[in-house]
XYZ file of C-alpha atoms in Angstrom:
603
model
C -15.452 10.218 -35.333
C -18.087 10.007 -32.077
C -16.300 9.044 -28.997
C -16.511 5.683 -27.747
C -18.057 5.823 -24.336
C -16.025 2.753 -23.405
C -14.960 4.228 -19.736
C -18.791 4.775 -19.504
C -19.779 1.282 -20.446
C -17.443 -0.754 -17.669
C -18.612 2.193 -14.804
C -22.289 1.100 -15.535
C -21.089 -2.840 -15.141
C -18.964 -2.416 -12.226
C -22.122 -0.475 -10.663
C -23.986 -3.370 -11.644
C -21.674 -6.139 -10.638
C -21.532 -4.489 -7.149
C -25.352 -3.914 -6.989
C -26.369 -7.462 -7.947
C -23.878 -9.710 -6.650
C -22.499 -7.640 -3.338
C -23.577 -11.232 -1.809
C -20.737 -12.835 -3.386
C -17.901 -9.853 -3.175
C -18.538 -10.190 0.831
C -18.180 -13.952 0.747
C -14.877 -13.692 -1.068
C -14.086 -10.879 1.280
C -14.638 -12.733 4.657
C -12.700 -16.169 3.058
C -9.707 -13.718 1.525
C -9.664 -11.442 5.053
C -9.841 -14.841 7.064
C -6.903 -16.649 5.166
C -4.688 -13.128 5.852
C -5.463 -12.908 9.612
C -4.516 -16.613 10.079
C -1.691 -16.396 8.073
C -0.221 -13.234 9.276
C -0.993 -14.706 12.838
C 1.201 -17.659 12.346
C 4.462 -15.459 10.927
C 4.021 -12.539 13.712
C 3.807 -14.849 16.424
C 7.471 -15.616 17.272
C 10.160 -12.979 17.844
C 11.458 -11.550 14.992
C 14.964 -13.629 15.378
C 13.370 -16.575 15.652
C 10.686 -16.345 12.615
C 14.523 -15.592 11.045
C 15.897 -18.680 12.395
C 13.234 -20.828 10.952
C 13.423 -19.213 7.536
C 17.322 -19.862 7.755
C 16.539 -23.845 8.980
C 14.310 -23.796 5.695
C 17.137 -22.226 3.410
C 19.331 -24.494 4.842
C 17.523 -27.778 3.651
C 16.755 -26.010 0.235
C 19.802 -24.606 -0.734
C 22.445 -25.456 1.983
C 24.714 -23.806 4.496
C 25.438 -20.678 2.966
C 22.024 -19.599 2.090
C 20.848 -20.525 5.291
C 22.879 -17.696 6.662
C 22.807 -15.579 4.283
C 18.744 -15.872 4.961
C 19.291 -15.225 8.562
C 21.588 -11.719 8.026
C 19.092 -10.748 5.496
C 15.737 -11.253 7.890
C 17.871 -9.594 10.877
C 19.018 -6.931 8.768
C 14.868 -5.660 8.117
C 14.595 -6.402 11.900
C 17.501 -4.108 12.432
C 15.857 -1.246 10.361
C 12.441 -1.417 11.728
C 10.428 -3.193 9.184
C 10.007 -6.294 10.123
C 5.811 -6.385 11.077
C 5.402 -4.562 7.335
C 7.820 -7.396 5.958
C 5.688 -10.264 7.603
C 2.164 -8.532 6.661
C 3.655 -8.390 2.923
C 4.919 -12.216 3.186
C 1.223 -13.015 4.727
C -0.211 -11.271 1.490
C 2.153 -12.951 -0.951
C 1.616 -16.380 0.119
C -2.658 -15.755 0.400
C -2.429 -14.328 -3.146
C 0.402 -17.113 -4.534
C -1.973 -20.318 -2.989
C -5.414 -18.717 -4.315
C -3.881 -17.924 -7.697
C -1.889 -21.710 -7.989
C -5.405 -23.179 -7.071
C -7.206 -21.144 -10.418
C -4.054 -20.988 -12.566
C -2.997 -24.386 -12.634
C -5.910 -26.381 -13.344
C -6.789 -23.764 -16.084
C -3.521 -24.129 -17.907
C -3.822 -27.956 -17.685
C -7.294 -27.240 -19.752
C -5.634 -25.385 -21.995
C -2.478 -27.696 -22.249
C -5.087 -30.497 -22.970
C -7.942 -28.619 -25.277
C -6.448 -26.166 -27.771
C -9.899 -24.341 -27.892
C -9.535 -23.606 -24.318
C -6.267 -22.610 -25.214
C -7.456 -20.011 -27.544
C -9.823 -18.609 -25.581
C -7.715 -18.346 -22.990
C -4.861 -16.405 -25.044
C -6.022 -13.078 -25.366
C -7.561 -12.972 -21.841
C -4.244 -13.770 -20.540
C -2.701 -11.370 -22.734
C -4.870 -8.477 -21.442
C -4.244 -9.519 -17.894
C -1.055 -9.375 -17.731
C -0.456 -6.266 -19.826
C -3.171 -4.204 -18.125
C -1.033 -1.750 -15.626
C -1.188 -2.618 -12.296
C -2.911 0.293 -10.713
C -6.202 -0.071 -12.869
C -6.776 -3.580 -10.633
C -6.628 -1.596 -7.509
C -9.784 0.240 -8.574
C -12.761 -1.955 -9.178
C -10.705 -3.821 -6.314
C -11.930 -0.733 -4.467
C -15.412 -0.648 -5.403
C -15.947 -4.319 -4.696
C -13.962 -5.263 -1.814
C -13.255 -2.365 -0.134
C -10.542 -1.181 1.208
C -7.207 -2.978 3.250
C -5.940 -6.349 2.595
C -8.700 -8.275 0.303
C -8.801 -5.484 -2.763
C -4.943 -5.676 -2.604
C -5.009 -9.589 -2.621
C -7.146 -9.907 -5.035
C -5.491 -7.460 -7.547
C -2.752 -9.398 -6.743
C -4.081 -12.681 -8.075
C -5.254 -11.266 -10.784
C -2.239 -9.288 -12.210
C 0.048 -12.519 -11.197
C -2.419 -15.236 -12.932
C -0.644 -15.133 -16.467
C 2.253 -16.599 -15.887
C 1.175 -19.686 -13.901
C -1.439 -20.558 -16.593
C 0.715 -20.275 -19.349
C 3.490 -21.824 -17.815
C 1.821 -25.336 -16.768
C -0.072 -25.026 -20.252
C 3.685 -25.228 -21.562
C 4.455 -27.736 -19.285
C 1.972 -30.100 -20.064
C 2.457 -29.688 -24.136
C 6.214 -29.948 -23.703
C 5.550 -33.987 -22.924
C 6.871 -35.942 -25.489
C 4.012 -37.315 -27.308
C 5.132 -40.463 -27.481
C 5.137 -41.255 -23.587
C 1.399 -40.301 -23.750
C 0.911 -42.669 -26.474
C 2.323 -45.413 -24.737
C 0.696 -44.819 -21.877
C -2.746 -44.815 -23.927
C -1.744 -47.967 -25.663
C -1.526 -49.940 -22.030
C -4.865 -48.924 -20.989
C -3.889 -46.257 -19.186
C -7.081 -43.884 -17.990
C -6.717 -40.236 -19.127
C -7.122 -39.263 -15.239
C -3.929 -41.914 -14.612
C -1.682 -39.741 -17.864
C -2.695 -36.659 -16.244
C -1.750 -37.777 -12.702
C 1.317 -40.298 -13.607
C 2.835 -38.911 -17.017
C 2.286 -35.616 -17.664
C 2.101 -33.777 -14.613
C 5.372 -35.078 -13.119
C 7.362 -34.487 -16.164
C 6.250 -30.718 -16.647
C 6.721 -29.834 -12.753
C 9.426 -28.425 -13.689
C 7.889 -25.844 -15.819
C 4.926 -25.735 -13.421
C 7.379 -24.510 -10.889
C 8.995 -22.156 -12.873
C 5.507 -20.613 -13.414
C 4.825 -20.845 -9.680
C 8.234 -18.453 -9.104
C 7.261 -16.240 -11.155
C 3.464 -16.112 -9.963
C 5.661 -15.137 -6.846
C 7.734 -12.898 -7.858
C 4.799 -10.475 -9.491
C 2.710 -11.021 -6.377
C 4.967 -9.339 -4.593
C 5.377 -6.425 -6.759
C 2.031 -6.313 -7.019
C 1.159 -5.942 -3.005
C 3.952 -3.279 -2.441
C 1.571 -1.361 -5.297
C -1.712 -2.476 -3.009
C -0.095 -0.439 0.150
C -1.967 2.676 -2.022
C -5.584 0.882 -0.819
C -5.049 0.350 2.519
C -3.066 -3.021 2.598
C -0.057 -2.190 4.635
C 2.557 -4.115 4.794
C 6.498 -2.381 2.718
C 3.736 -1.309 0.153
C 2.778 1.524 3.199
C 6.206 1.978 3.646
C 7.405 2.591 -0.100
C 4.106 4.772 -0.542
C 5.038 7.192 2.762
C 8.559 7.248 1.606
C 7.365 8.481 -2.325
C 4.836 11.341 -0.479
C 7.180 12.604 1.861
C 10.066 12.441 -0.320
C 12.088 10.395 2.208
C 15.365 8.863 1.096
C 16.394 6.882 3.780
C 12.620 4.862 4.642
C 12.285 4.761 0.975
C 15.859 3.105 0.586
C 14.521 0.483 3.957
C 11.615 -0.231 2.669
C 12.914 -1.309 -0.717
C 15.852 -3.346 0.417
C 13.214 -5.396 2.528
C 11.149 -6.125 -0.475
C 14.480 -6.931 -2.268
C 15.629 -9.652 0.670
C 11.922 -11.242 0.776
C 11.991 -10.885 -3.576
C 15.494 -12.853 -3.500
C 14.459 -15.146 -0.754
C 11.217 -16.631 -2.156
C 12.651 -16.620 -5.553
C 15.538 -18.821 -4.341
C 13.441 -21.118 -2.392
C 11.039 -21.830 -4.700
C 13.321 -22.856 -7.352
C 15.023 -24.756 -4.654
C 12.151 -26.367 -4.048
C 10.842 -26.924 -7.501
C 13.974 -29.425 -7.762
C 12.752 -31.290 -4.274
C 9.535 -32.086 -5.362
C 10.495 -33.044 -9.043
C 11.436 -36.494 -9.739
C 13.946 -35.453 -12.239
C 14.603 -32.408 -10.054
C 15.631 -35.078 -6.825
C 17.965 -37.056 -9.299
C 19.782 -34.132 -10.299
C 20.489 -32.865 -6.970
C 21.698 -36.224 -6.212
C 24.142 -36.281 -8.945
C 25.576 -33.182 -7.425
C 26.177 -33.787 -4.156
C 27.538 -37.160 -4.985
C 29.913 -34.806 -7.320
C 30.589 -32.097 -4.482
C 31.493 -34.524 -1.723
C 31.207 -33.818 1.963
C 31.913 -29.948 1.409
C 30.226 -27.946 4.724
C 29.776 -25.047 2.710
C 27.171 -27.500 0.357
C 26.026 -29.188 3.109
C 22.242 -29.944 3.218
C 20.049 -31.715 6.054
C 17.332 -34.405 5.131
C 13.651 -33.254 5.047
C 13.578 -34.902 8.724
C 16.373 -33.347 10.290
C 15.420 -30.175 8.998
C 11.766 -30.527 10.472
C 13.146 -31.443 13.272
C 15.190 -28.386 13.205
C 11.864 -25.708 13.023
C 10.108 -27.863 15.409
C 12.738 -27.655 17.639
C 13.016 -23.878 17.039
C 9.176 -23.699 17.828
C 9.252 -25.071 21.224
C 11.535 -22.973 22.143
C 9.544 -20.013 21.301
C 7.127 -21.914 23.265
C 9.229 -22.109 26.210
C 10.217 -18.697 26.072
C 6.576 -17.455 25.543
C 7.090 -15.707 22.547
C 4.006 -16.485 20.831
C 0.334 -14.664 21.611
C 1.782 -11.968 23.665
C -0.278 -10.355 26.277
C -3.103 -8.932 24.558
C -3.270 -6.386 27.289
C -1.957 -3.108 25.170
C -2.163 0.129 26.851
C -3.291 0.012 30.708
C -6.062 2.286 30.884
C -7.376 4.113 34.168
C -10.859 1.855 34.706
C -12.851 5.891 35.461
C -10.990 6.495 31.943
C -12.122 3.518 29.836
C -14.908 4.925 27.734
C -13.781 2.621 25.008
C -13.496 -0.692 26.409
C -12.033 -2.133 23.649
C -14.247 -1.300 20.818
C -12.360 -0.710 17.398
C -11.647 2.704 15.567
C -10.448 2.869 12.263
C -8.513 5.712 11.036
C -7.214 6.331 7.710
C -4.746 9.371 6.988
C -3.079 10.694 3.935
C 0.772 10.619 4.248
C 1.069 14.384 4.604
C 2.502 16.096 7.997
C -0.849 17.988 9.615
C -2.669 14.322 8.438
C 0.110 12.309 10.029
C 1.071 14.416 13.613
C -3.037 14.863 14.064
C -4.011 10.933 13.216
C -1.113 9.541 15.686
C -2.405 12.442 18.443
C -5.847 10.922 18.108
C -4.893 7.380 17.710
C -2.952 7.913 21.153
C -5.938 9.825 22.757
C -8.300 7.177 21.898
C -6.334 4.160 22.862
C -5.494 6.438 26.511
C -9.415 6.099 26.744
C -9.755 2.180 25.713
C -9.839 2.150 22.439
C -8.575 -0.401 19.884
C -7.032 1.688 16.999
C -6.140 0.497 13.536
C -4.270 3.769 11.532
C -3.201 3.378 8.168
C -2.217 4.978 5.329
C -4.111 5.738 1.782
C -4.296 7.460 -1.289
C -6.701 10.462 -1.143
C -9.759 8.540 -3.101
C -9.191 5.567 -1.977
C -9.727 7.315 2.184
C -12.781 9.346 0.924
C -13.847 5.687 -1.135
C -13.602 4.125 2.410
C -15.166 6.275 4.456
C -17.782 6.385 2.236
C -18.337 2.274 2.330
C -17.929 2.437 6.477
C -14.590 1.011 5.771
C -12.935 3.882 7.252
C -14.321 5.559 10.958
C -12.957 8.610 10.552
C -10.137 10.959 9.196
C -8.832 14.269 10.243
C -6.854 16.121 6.754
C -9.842 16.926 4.578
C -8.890 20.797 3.038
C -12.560 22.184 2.523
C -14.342 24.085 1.192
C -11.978 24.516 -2.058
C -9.391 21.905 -2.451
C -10.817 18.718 -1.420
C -14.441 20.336 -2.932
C -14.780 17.703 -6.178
C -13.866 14.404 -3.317
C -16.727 16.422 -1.056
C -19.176 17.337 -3.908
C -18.540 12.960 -4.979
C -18.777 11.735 -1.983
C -20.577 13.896 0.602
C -23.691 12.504 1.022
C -22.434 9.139 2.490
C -20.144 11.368 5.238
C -20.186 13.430 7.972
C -18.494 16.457 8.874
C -17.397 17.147 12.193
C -16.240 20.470 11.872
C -13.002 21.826 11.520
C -9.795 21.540 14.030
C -7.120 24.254 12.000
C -7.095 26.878 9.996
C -7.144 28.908 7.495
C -4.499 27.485 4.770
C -3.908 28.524 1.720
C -3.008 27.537 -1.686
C -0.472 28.873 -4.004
C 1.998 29.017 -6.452
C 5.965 29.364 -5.235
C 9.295 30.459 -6.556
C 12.290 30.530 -4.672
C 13.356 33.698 -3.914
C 16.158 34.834 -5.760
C 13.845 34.940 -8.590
C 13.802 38.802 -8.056
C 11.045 39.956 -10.313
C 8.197 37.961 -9.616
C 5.663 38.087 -6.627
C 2.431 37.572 -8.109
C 0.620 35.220 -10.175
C -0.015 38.033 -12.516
C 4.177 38.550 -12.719
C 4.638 34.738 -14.414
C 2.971 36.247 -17.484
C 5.909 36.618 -20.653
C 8.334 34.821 -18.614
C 7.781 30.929 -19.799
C 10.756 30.842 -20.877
C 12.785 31.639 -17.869
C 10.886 28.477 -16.160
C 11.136 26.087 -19.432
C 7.549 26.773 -19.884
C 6.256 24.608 -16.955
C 4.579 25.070 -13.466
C 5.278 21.669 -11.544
C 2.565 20.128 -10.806
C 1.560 17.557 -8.333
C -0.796 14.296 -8.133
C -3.144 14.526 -11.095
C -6.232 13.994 -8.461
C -5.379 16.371 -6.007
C -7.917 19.506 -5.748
C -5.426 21.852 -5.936
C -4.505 20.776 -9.412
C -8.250 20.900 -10.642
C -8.249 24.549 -9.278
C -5.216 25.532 -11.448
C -6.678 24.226 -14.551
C -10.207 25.534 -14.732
C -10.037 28.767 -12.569
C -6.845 30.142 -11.341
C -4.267 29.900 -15.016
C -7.016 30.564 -16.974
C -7.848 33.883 -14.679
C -4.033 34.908 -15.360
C -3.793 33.941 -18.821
C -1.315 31.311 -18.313
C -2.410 28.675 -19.250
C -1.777 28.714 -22.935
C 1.878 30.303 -21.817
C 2.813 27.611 -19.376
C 2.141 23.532 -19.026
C 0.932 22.584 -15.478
C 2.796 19.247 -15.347
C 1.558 16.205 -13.461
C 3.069 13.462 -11.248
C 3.748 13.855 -7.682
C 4.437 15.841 -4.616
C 7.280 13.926 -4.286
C 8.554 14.631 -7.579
C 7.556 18.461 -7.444
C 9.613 18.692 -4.336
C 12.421 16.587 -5.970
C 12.184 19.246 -8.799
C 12.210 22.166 -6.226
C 15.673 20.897 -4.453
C 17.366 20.116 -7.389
C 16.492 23.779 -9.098
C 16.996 25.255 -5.821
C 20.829 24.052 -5.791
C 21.853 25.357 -9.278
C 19.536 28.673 -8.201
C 17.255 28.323 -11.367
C 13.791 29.994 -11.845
C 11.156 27.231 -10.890
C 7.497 26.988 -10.187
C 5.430 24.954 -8.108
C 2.160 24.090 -6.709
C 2.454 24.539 -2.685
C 0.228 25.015 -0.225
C 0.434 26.662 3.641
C 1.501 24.638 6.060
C 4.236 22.699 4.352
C 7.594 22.186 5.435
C 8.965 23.157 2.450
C 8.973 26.563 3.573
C 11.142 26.268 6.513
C 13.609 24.141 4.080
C 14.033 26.689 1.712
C 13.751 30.457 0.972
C 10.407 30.869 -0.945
C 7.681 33.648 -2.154
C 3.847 32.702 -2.175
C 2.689 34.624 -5.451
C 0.116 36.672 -4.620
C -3.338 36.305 -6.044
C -4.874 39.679 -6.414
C -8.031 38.630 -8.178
C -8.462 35.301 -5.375
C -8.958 32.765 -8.164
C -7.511 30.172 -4.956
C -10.510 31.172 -3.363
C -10.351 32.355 0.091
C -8.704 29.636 1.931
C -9.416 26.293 3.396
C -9.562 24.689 6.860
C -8.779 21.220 7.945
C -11.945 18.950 8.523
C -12.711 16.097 10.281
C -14.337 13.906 8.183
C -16.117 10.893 9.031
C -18.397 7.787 8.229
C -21.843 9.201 7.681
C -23.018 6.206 10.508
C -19.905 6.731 12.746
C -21.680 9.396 15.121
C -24.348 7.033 16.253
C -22.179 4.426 16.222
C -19.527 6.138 18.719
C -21.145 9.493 19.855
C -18.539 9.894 22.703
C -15.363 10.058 19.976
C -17.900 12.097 17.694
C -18.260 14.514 20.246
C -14.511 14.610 20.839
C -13.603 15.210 17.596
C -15.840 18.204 16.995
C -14.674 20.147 20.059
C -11.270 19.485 19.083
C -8.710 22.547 17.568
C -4.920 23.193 17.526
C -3.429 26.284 16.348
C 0.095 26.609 14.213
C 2.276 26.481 17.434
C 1.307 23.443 18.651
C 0.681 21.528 15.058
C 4.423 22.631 14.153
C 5.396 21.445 17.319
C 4.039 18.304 17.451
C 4.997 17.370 13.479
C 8.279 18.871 14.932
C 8.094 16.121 17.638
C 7.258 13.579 15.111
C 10.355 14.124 12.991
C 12.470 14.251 15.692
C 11.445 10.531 16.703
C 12.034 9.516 13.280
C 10.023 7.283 10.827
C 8.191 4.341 12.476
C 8.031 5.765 15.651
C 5.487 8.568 14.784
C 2.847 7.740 18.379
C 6.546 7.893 20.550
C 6.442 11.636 19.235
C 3.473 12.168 20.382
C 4.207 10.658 23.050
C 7.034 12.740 23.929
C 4.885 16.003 22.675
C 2.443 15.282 25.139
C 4.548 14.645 28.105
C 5.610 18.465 27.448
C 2.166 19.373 27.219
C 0.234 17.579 30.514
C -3.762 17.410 30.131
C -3.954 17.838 26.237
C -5.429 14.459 26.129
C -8.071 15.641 28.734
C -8.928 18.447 27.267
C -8.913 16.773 23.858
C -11.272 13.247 25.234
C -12.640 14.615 28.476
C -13.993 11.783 30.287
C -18.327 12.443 31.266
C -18.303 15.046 28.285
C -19.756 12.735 25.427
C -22.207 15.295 23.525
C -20.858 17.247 20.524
């Protein structure tokens, strides 16, 4: 049977969508990226404590006394671990992507509630939507809007839109019949049923749809931290690349207390703004009594309450802040302000050498934004202009197919490191293997599999079409995909019962000071020679910042003083990756001066 060209098909109408109607993508992108910045304004503002206390005052007119403080322990707790700016840029994003997608999905499912040809329609779109897996929103996200918050909001609104359709569509049907018919029989205008009948007797339902709008918006925005839009989504997504337990564990217990917050609210508040919802409560407090533990302010007291809370913050001048940021020396501030963006993939060399440059830069005046993406979605943004620069491209071999795709829209600055090398490890009690040549007629000591990493990653593309097939192993053995996270889990856990095991590595890793491993030789050099670490950058940014451009391409390190600055970076722990540098830099005076020498602006 001929194959489908389906894939083909939507890449020539995405090209065309973006082409034709890039007018309209950068409205919705300035109106989506304008909501965020306001919103994320308001809830950084105050001091962490007191955005808490607020939250609490809000809890505590919703649900009562006890979830009031249970809301305050469970916002002081992500203080206490850090993660408190990620958990108020993931709130921002869930609340932008829960009031855009209320404003499309409700009138639509009153349509459909109303018009069962609508309805119809409607179905299988919905049913697409919402089955779809989330990552395939991220990427014409990508193409369209970019990179950072608005591709991640807008995937968001999407993938969460099922639910609140269907569920006011069910709201709306599930009023008796008979109501509406009385209503009609009085006069009443079909505007008047919509407004007086039928809308206040499915809120209910409405609201339930609403919550659960919620509830995949935020699942959907931790996913979005893979394109740039920060927030616990960066976290979770750092913690998955680098394998680490404990961020991974913080990260996820923050998105747990915001999950079980706004779910708990919102149903709370579905009852508040319900008719029958109001009588209810009312029942049951006249049924509880004056209990303290039930106890629940009126709507004014508890306004009264955040107001109060806000002019304190007031007072205390909590909100703005100084705006200053760094003091910089005014022979010193080549910058003056102007912003950089730098994008980094979560690995160590890509992390120690972004936060060394993001310090340099902001020592000279700069205005740094550093975040963290997937591999195509950096080399996607760089190519758009998105992305200024980025310092952990491995060319000319394993980042060659993201070069050969996207090189003619970027710039190389040269290289800072090198060379690395690629390769294929076994921990070293495996006695009788040191080359790539030595795996062949042993597949079954190794189950049979090399473990793999990320499906995209160059490294992998090399091992299927050149370097197996050179060996003859790759009808022997499976090169399994997934993760470097999961090929490292795979290494520890083989590594503790001391069982043969393969997998993709690559010089410098950190791996090898963990464990006790042998890089298989490669007598017939099917890796190729070995790469070096590029600077990569926007193919505009050199005119548009020759001074930094100049920087970067004078710029090297060799292996003592990358090891000891990721060594640095470790030691400060996660979230406090520029304090190692920092502290690498006070042990190594006039690095930043010979790195960003001040007068020396041509590269």
């Amino acid at each position: 049977m001929p194959r489908l060209r389906l894939g083909h098909w939507v890449d020539n109408a995405v090209s065309f969508l973006r082409d034709h109607l890039a007018w309209l993508f950068d409205f919705v992108t300035a109106v989506v990226q304008h909501m965020y910045d306001g919103v994320n304004a308001v809830l950084s503002a105050p001091q962490p404590l007191l955005l808490a206390g607020i939250l609490a005052v809000l809890a505590l007119w919703l649900r009562g006394l006890t979830a009031g403080v249970l809301a305050f322990v469970g916002f002081a707790l992500i203080d206490s671990v850090q993660q408190w700016d990620p958990a108020t840029q993931t709130l921002s994003l869930v609340l932008v992507a829960t009031v855009i997608t209320v404003v499309l999905a409700v009138p639509l499912g009153v349509w459909a509630g109303r018009n069962r040809t609508v309805s119809a329609v409607l179905r299988p779109v919905l049913d697409v939507m919402q089955t779809m897996p989330a990552f395939v929103y991220l990427i014409p996200g990508i193409f369209f809007f970019g990179l950072g918050v608005v591709p991640g909001v807008i995937a968001t609104i999407i993938f969460a839109m099922a639910p609140g359709v269907r569920m006011t569509e069910l709201g709306i049907r599930q009023v008796d019949g008979e109501l509406v018919e009385a209503a009609e029989a009085f006069g009443t205008t079909s505007r008047d049923i919509l407004l007086r009948v039928q809308l206040p007797l499915a809120l209910p339902t409405i609201m339930a749809g609403i919550n659960q709008v919620i509830m995949l918006a935020l699942s959907m925005v931790v996913i979005a931290g893979m394109v740039g839009a920060g927030g616990l989504g960066a976290s979770v997504f750092t913690a998955i690349s680098q394998v680490n337990v404990g961020l991974g564990f913080e990260g996820g217990i923050a998105v747990v207390i915001l999950a079980m917050y706004l779910d708990r609210m919102t149903g709370a508040l579905g009852n508040q703004v319900s008719p029958l919802g109001r009588r209810a409560l009312a029942r049951a407090d006249a049924l509880r009594g004056a209990r303290i533990r039930s106890y629940r302010p009126n709507t004014a007291v508890a306004m009264a309450g955040v107001l109060v809370l806000a002019l304190v913050a007031a007072g205390l001048g909590v909100f703005g802040g100084s705006g200053g940021g760094p003091q910089v020396a005014a022979g010193k501030n080549v910058g003056r302000g102007k912003a950089v963006n730098l994008g980094y993939i979560p690995w160590d060399e890509g992390i120690a050498s972004t936060y060394l440059w993001k310090e340099a830069l902001e020592e000279r005046g700069y205005t740094v934004n550093a975040r963290t993406y997937d591999v195509g979605a950096l080399y996607t943004g760089m190519a758009s202009g998105a992305i200024d620069f980025e310092t952990d491209s491995w060319l000319p071999t394993t980042h060659a197919q993201y070069w050969k795709q996207y090189g003619k829209d970027l710039t190389d600055l040269g290289s800072w490191y090198g060379p690395t090398s690629l390769e294929i490890s076994v921990p070293s009690y495996v006695k009788d293997v040191k080359s790539l040549a030595d795996l062949r007629g042993k597949a079954s000591e190794f189950g049979g599999r090399i473990i793999g990493i990320e499906p995209g990653a160059g490294e992998m593309n090399l091992l299927r079409t050149k370097v197996l097939p050179a060996y003859g192993l790759d009808k022997e053995y499976q090169l399994t995909t997934g993760s470097t996270a999961g090929m490292l889990a795979q290494l520890e856990r083989s590594y503790a019962k001391r069982e043969p095991v393969a997998v993709v590595l690559w010089s410098p890793h950190w791996a090898y000071s963990k464990y006790q491993l042998t890089k298989l030789q490669d007598p017939q050099g099917a890796f190729g020679a070995g790469d070096r670490i590029h600077t990569l950058a926007a193919k505009e940014f050199p005119k548009k910042d020759p001074a930094v451009a100049g920087w970067l391409r004078n710029f090297h390190m060799d292996e003592k003083d990358l090891t000891g600055l990721e060594a640095a970076i470790q030691d400060a722990g996660q979230g406090n990756e520029q304090q190692g540098v920092r502290d690498w830099l006070k042990q190594h005076p006039g690095f930043v001066d010979r790195m960003a020498p001040v007068g020396s602006t041509k590269g």
